Amino acid sequence: MSDGLYLIGLVALTSGLVWVIGRRGLGLRASAVRPALVRLLEWVGLSVAFYAVNLLVGFLAVLALRRLTSSFISMYLNTDTTLAILSACQALVFQWWRADSE
Amino acid sequence: MEHRPPLRGAAALGMLTLAAFVLLAYTPLIGAISRRLDAVPDPGAADAIVVLGAGSARDGVLSDPSLRRFLGGLLLYHRGLAPRLILMGPAYEGSPVEAETRAGLARELGIPASAIVVEGRGLTTRQEAALAASRVRELGGRRVLLVTGAQHIHRARRFFERAGLEVVPAPVTEVSPLAQSPDGRLELARLVIQEGLARLYYRVIGQL
């Protein structure tokens, strides 16, 4: 079995468990899953948008700092994995902020 | 909690992103793309082997790509493909000079000091190309075996050719195109995309 298949199977299994617990234990509505998945897609899309903006601003900032200061800053700094995680946090806060501003 | 409808554009982007994520992480697609982009012929003889920098920590520990490139250069030297080993890599935020760390390792591994050239001033690939060209000319040569990551080799080659050198590419594999784990595939995808963007940038500003 491939690594990917194992991981997808694992997540499918725990998702099934959560489905059972949610429906029987917590009384959650089945019809509410679809909007939740749409919110997930929205969050992923927002995360990508924030990441793109962060990359672009970071790229310009590095170019500007190289010109304005004597110190060298590597462009690769912008590709650090944590920038993607921070962008996802920005997206989540924005999503909740938007939802609570109704 | 939520009353506003979801942002349709963001949701569509999210769907595309998840589809790309599944394709890149859970299928061999990125490995096939990488192999197609990175195919190069076997290296031949040259006047010098140039090993590009790839980073080291403050305590001097070489990054994984740095060590792989260094090892690639060392193997070419041991195969007798060039009489000189030009080791590159600057100091990074208070770290020792990467080129000097590599040179120390090379001496410990039996490479004669007279065969090692240390060049630790280049901060970018373009600067490394100019500095290496100057060193190679001082040695009376022109043809170099260029050692860097498989994804980086095409851009680096252009810079070195622009600096007036004849380049024999000798890429090292930093992430295997045959990686089976989703983690490994995503890392490979990151390298391929990052290098693609870098090439695009240098083409736009007319330096490639």
Coordinates of C-alpha atoms in Angstrom, one line a residue:
Chain A
M1 CA 0.0 0.0 0.0
S2 CA 1.3 3.4 -0.9
D3 CA 2.0 6.1 1.8
G4 CA -0.7 8.3 0.2
L5 CA -3.3 5.7 0.2
Y6 CA -2.6 4.8 3.9
L7 CA -2.9 8.5 4.9
I8 CA -6.1 9.1 2.9
G9 CA -7.5 5.8 4.4
L10 CA -6.6 7.0 7.9
V11 CA -8.3 10.4 7.5
A12 CA -11.4 8.6 5.9
L13 CA -11.6 6.4 8.9
T14 CA -11.4 9.1 11.5
S15 CA -13.9 11.3 9.4
G16 CA -16.3 8.3 9.5
L17 CA -15.9 8.1 13.3
V18 CA -16.6 11.9 13.6
W19 CA -19.6 11.5 11.4
V20 CA -21.1 8.8 13.7
I21 CA -20.2 10.8 16.9
G22 CA -21.6 14.0 15.4
R23 CA -24.8 12.5 14.2
R24 CA -25.6 10.2 17.1
G25 CA -23.7 11.7 20.1
L26 CA -24.0 15.4 19.3
G27 CA -27.1 15.5 17.2
L28 CA -25.6 17.4 14.3
R29 CA -27.5 17.8 11.1
A30 CA -26.3 15.9 8.0
S31 CA -27.4 18.8 5.8
A32 CA -24.9 21.1 7.6
V33 CA -21.9 19.2 6.3
R34 CA -22.1 20.6 2.8
P35 CA -21.9 24.3 3.9
A36 CA -19.0 23.3 6.2
L37 CA -17.1 21.9 3.2
V38 CA -17.8 25.1 1.2
R39 CA -16.4 27.1 4.2
L40 CA -13.3 24.8 4.1
L41 CA -12.9 25.6 0.4
E42 CA -13.3 29.3 1.1
W43 CA -10.7 29.1 3.8
V44 CA -8.2 27.3 1.6
G45 CA -8.8 29.8 -1.2
L46 CA -8.3 32.7 1.2
S47 CA -5.1 31.1 2.6
V48 CA -3.7 30.9 -0.9
A49 CA -4.7 34.5 -1.6
F50 CA -3.0 35.7 1.6
Y51 CA 0.0 33.6 0.9
A52 CA 0.3 35.1 -2.6
V53 CA 0.1 38.6 -1.2
N54 CA 2.6 37.8 1.5
L55 CA 5.0 36.4 -1.1
L56 CA 4.6 39.4 -3.3
V57 CA 5.1 41.9 -0.5
G58 CA 8.0 39.9 0.9
F59 CA 9.6 39.8 -2.5
L60 CA 9.4 43.6 -2.9
A61 CA 10.5 44.1 0.7
V62 CA 13.7 42.1 0.1
L63 CA 14.4 44.0 -3.0
A64 CA 13.9 47.3 -1.2
L65 CA 15.9 46.3 1.8
R66 CA 18.8 45.2 -0.4
R67 CA 18.8 48.6 -2.0
L68 CA 18.3 50.7 1.1
T69 CA 20.6 48.9 3.6
S70 CA 24.0 47.3 3.3
S71 CA 22.8 44.0 4.7
F72 CA 21.9 41.1 2.4
I73 CA 18.6 39.3 2.8
S74 CA 18.0 36.1 0.9
M75 CA 15.0 35.9 -1.3
Y76 CA 14.6 32.3 -0.1
L77 CA 13.5 33.7 3.3
N78 CA 10.1 34.3 1.7
T79 CA 9.7 30.6 0.9
D80 CA 9.9 29.5 4.5
T81 CA 7.1 27.0 5.3
T82 CA 6.0 29.0 8.3
L83 CA 4.8 31.8 6.0
A84 CA 2.2 29.4 4.6
I85 CA 1.0 28.6 8.1
L86 CA 0.8 32.2 9.1
S87 CA -1.1 33.0 5.9
A88 CA -3.6 30.2 6.8
C89 CA -4.0 31.9 10.2
Q90 CA -4.6 35.3 8.5
A91 CA -7.2 33.6 6.3
L92 CA -9.0 32.0 9.3
V93 CA -9.1 35.3 11.2
F94 CA -10.4 37.1 8.2
Q95 CA -13.1 34.4 7.6
W96 CA -14.3 34.6 11.2
W97 CA -14.1 38.4 11.2
R98 CA -16.3 38.5 8.1
A99 CA -18.7 36.0 9.6
D100 CA -19.0 37.9 12.9
S101 CA -19.5 41.3 11.2
E102 CA -23.0 40.4 10.1
Chain B
M1 CA -22.3 32.3 13.7
E2 CA -22.1 32.7 9.9
H3 CA -24.7 34.5 7.9
R4 CA -22.8 35.9 5.1
P5 CA -22.5 33.6 2.0
P6 CA -19.1 32.2 1.3
L7 CA -16.9 34.1 -1.1
R8 CA -17.4 32.3 -4.3
G9 CA -14.0 33.3 -5.8
A10 CA -12.2 32.1 -2.7
A11 CA -14.1 28.8 -2.6
A12 CA -13.3 28.2 -6.3
L13 CA -9.6 29.0 -5.7
G14 CA -9.8 26.7 -2.7
M15 CA -11.2 23.9 -4.8
L16 CA -8.4 24.3 -7.4
T17 CA -5.8 24.4 -4.6
L18 CA -7.1 21.2 -3.0
A19 CA -7.1 19.5 -6.4
A20 CA -3.6 20.6 -7.1
F21 CA -2.6 19.4 -3.5
V22 CA -4.0 15.9 -4.2
L23 CA -2.3 15.7 -7.6
L24 CA 1.0 16.8 -6.3
A25 CA 1.1 15.0 -2.9
Y26 CA -0.7 11.7 -3.8
T27 CA 0.3 11.0 -7.4
P28 CA 3.7 10.6 -9.0
L29 CA 3.0 13.7 -11.2
I30 CA 5.6 16.0 -9.8
G31 CA 8.3 13.4 -10.0
A32 CA 7.5 13.0 -13.7
I33 CA 7.6 16.8 -14.2
S34 CA 10.8 17.1 -12.3
R35 CA 12.5 14.3 -14.3
R36 CA 11.5 15.8 -17.5
L37 CA 12.7 19.3 -16.5
D38 CA 16.0 18.2 -14.9
A39 CA 17.4 15.7 -17.4
V40 CA 21.1 16.4 -18.2
P41 CA 23.8 14.4 -19.9
D42 CA 26.7 12.7 -18.0
P43 CA 29.4 15.1 -16.9
G44 CA 32.7 15.2 -18.7
A45 CA 36.2 16.5 -17.8
A46 CA 36.7 20.2 -17.0
D47 CA 39.3 22.6 -15.6
A48 CA 37.5 22.9 -12.2
I49 CA 34.6 21.7 -10.3
V50 CA 32.4 24.5 -8.9
V51 CA 30.2 23.7 -6.0
L52 CA 27.6 26.3 -5.3
G53 CA 26.5 27.3 -1.8
A54 CA 23.3 26.2 -0.2
G55 CA 23.3 27.4 3.4
S56 CA 24.7 26.5 6.8
A57 CA 23.6 27.1 10.4
R58 CA 25.2 29.4 13.0
D59 CA 27.2 26.5 14.4
G60 CA 28.6 25.7 11.0
V61 CA 26.4 22.7 10.3
L62 CA 25.9 22.5 6.6
S63 CA 22.3 22.3 5.3
D64 CA 21.2 19.1 3.7
P65 CA 21.4 20.6 0.1
S66 CA 24.8 22.0 1.0
L67 CA 26.1 18.7 2.1
R68 CA 24.7 16.9 -1.0
R69 CA 26.2 19.4 -3.4
F70 CA 29.6 19.2 -1.5
L71 CA 29.5 15.4 -1.8
G72 CA 28.6 15.6 -5.5
G73 CA 31.6 17.8 -6.1
L74 CA 33.8 15.5 -4.0
L75 CA 32.7 12.5 -6.1
L76 CA 33.5 14.3 -9.3
Y77 CA 36.9 15.2 -8.0
H78 CA 37.6 11.6 -7.0
R79 CA 36.6 10.5 -10.5
G80 CA 39.4 12.6 -11.8
L81 CA 37.2 14.9 -13.8
A82 CA 38.9 18.1 -12.8
P83 CA 42.1 19.1 -10.9
R84 CA 40.5 21.8 -8.8
L85 CA 37.6 22.0 -6.5
I86 CA 36.1 25.5 -6.1
L87 CA 33.9 25.5 -2.9
M88 CA 31.5 28.3 -2.6
G89 CA 29.0 29.6 0.1
P90 CA 29.1 32.7 2.2
A91 CA 28.5 33.3 5.9
Y92 CA 24.8 33.5 6.8
E93 CA 23.8 35.8 9.7
G94 CA 26.7 35.1 11.9
S95 CA 27.4 31.5 10.7
P96 CA 30.9 30.5 9.7
V97 CA 31.7 30.8 6.0
E98 CA 30.1 27.8 4.3
A99 CA 32.9 27.5 1.8
E100 CA 35.5 27.3 4.6
T101 CA 33.4 24.7 6.5
R102 CA 33.3 22.6 3.3
A103 CA 37.0 23.1 2.6
G104 CA 37.8 21.8 6.2
L105 CA 35.7 18.8 5.5
A106 CA 37.4 18.2 2.1
R107 CA 40.8 18.4 3.7
E108 CA 39.8 15.9 6.4
L109 CA 38.5 13.6 3.6
G110 CA 41.9 13.6 1.9
I111 CA 41.6 16.3 -0.8
P112 CA 45.0 18.1 -1.1
A113 CA 44.8 21.7 0.1
S114 CA 46.4 22.7 -3.2
A115 CA 43.4 21.4 -5.1
I116 CA 40.9 23.4 -3.0
V117 CA 39.8 26.9 -3.8
V118 CA 37.6 28.7 -1.2
E119 CA 35.3 31.4 -2.5
G120 CA 32.9 32.5 0.2
R121 CA 31.8 36.0 -1.0
G122 CA 28.9 35.2 -3.4
L123 CA 25.5 35.9 -1.9
T124 CA 23.4 35.1 -5.0
T125 CA 23.9 32.7 -7.9
R126 CA 24.7 35.6 -10.1
Q127 CA 27.5 36.8 -7.8
E128 CA 28.8 33.3 -7.4
A129 CA 29.0 33.0 -11.2
A130 CA 31.0 36.2 -11.5
L131 CA 33.4 35.2 -8.6
A132 CA 33.8 31.6 -9.9
A133 CA 34.6 32.9 -13.4
S134 CA 37.3 35.1 -12.0
R135 CA 38.8 32.3 -10.0
V136 CA 38.7 29.9 -13.0
R137 CA 40.4 32.4 -15.2
E138 CA 43.1 32.9 -12.6
L139 CA 43.7 29.2 -12.8
G140 CA 44.0 29.4 -16.5
G141 CA 40.8 27.5 -17.3
R142 CA 37.4 28.1 -18.8
R143 CA 35.5 24.8 -18.6
V144 CA 33.8 24.0 -15.3
L145 CA 31.7 21.2 -13.9
L146 CA 28.9 23.0 -12.2
V147 CA 27.5 21.3 -9.1
T148 CA 24.2 22.5 -7.7
G149 CA 20.6 21.1 -7.1
A150 CA 18.8 19.5 -10.0
Q151 CA 16.1 22.1 -9.9
H152 CA 18.6 25.0 -9.7
I153 CA 21.0 23.8 -12.4
H154 CA 19.4 25.4 -15.5
R155 CA 19.3 28.9 -14.0
A156 CA 22.8 28.6 -12.5
R157 CA 24.1 27.3 -15.9
R158 CA 22.8 30.4 -17.7
F159 CA 24.5 32.7 -15.1
F160 CA 27.8 30.9 -15.4
E161 CA 27.7 30.9 -19.2
R162 CA 26.9 34.6 -19.1
A163 CA 30.0 35.1 -16.9
G164 CA 32.1 33.6 -19.8
L165 CA 32.5 30.0 -18.7
E166 CA 31.9 26.8 -20.6
V167 CA 29.6 24.8 -18.3
V168 CA 29.2 21.1 -17.9
P169 CA 26.2 20.6 -15.7
A170 CA 26.6 18.2 -12.8
P171 CA 23.3 18.4 -10.8
V172 CA 22.8 16.6 -7.6
T173 CA 19.5 15.3 -6.5
E174 CA 18.3 17.2 -3.4
V175 CA 14.8 15.6 -3.3
S176 CA 14.3 12.4 -5.2
P177 CA 11.8 12.6 -8.1
L178 CA 10.8 9.0 -7.0
A179 CA 9.8 10.2 -3.5
Q180 CA 6.9 8.0 -2.4
S181 CA 5.8 10.0 0.7
P182 CA 3.4 12.9 0.2
D183 CA 5.8 15.0 2.2
G184 CA 8.7 14.3 -0.1
R185 CA 6.5 15.0 -3.2
L186 CA 5.3 18.4 -1.8
E187 CA 8.9 19.3 -1.0
L188 CA 9.8 18.5 -4.6
A189 CA 6.8 20.5 -5.8
R190 CA 8.0 23.5 -3.7
L191 CA 11.5 23.3 -5.3
V192 CA 10.1 23.0 -8.8
I193 CA 7.6 25.9 -8.3
Q194 CA 10.2 28.1 -6.5
E195 CA 12.8 27.6 -9.3
G196 CA 10.1 28.2 -11.9
L197 CA 9.3 31.5 -10.4
A198 CA 12.9 32.5 -10.0
R199 CA 13.5 31.7 -13.7
L200 CA 10.5 33.8 -14.6
Y201 CA 11.7 36.7 -12.5
Y202 CA 15.2 36.7 -14.0
R203 CA 13.8 36.4 -17.5
V204 CA 11.5 39.4 -16.8
I205 CA 14.3 41.6 -15.6
G206 CA 16.5 40.4 -18.6
Q207 CA 19.2 38.7 -16.6
L208 CA 18.5 35.2 -17.9

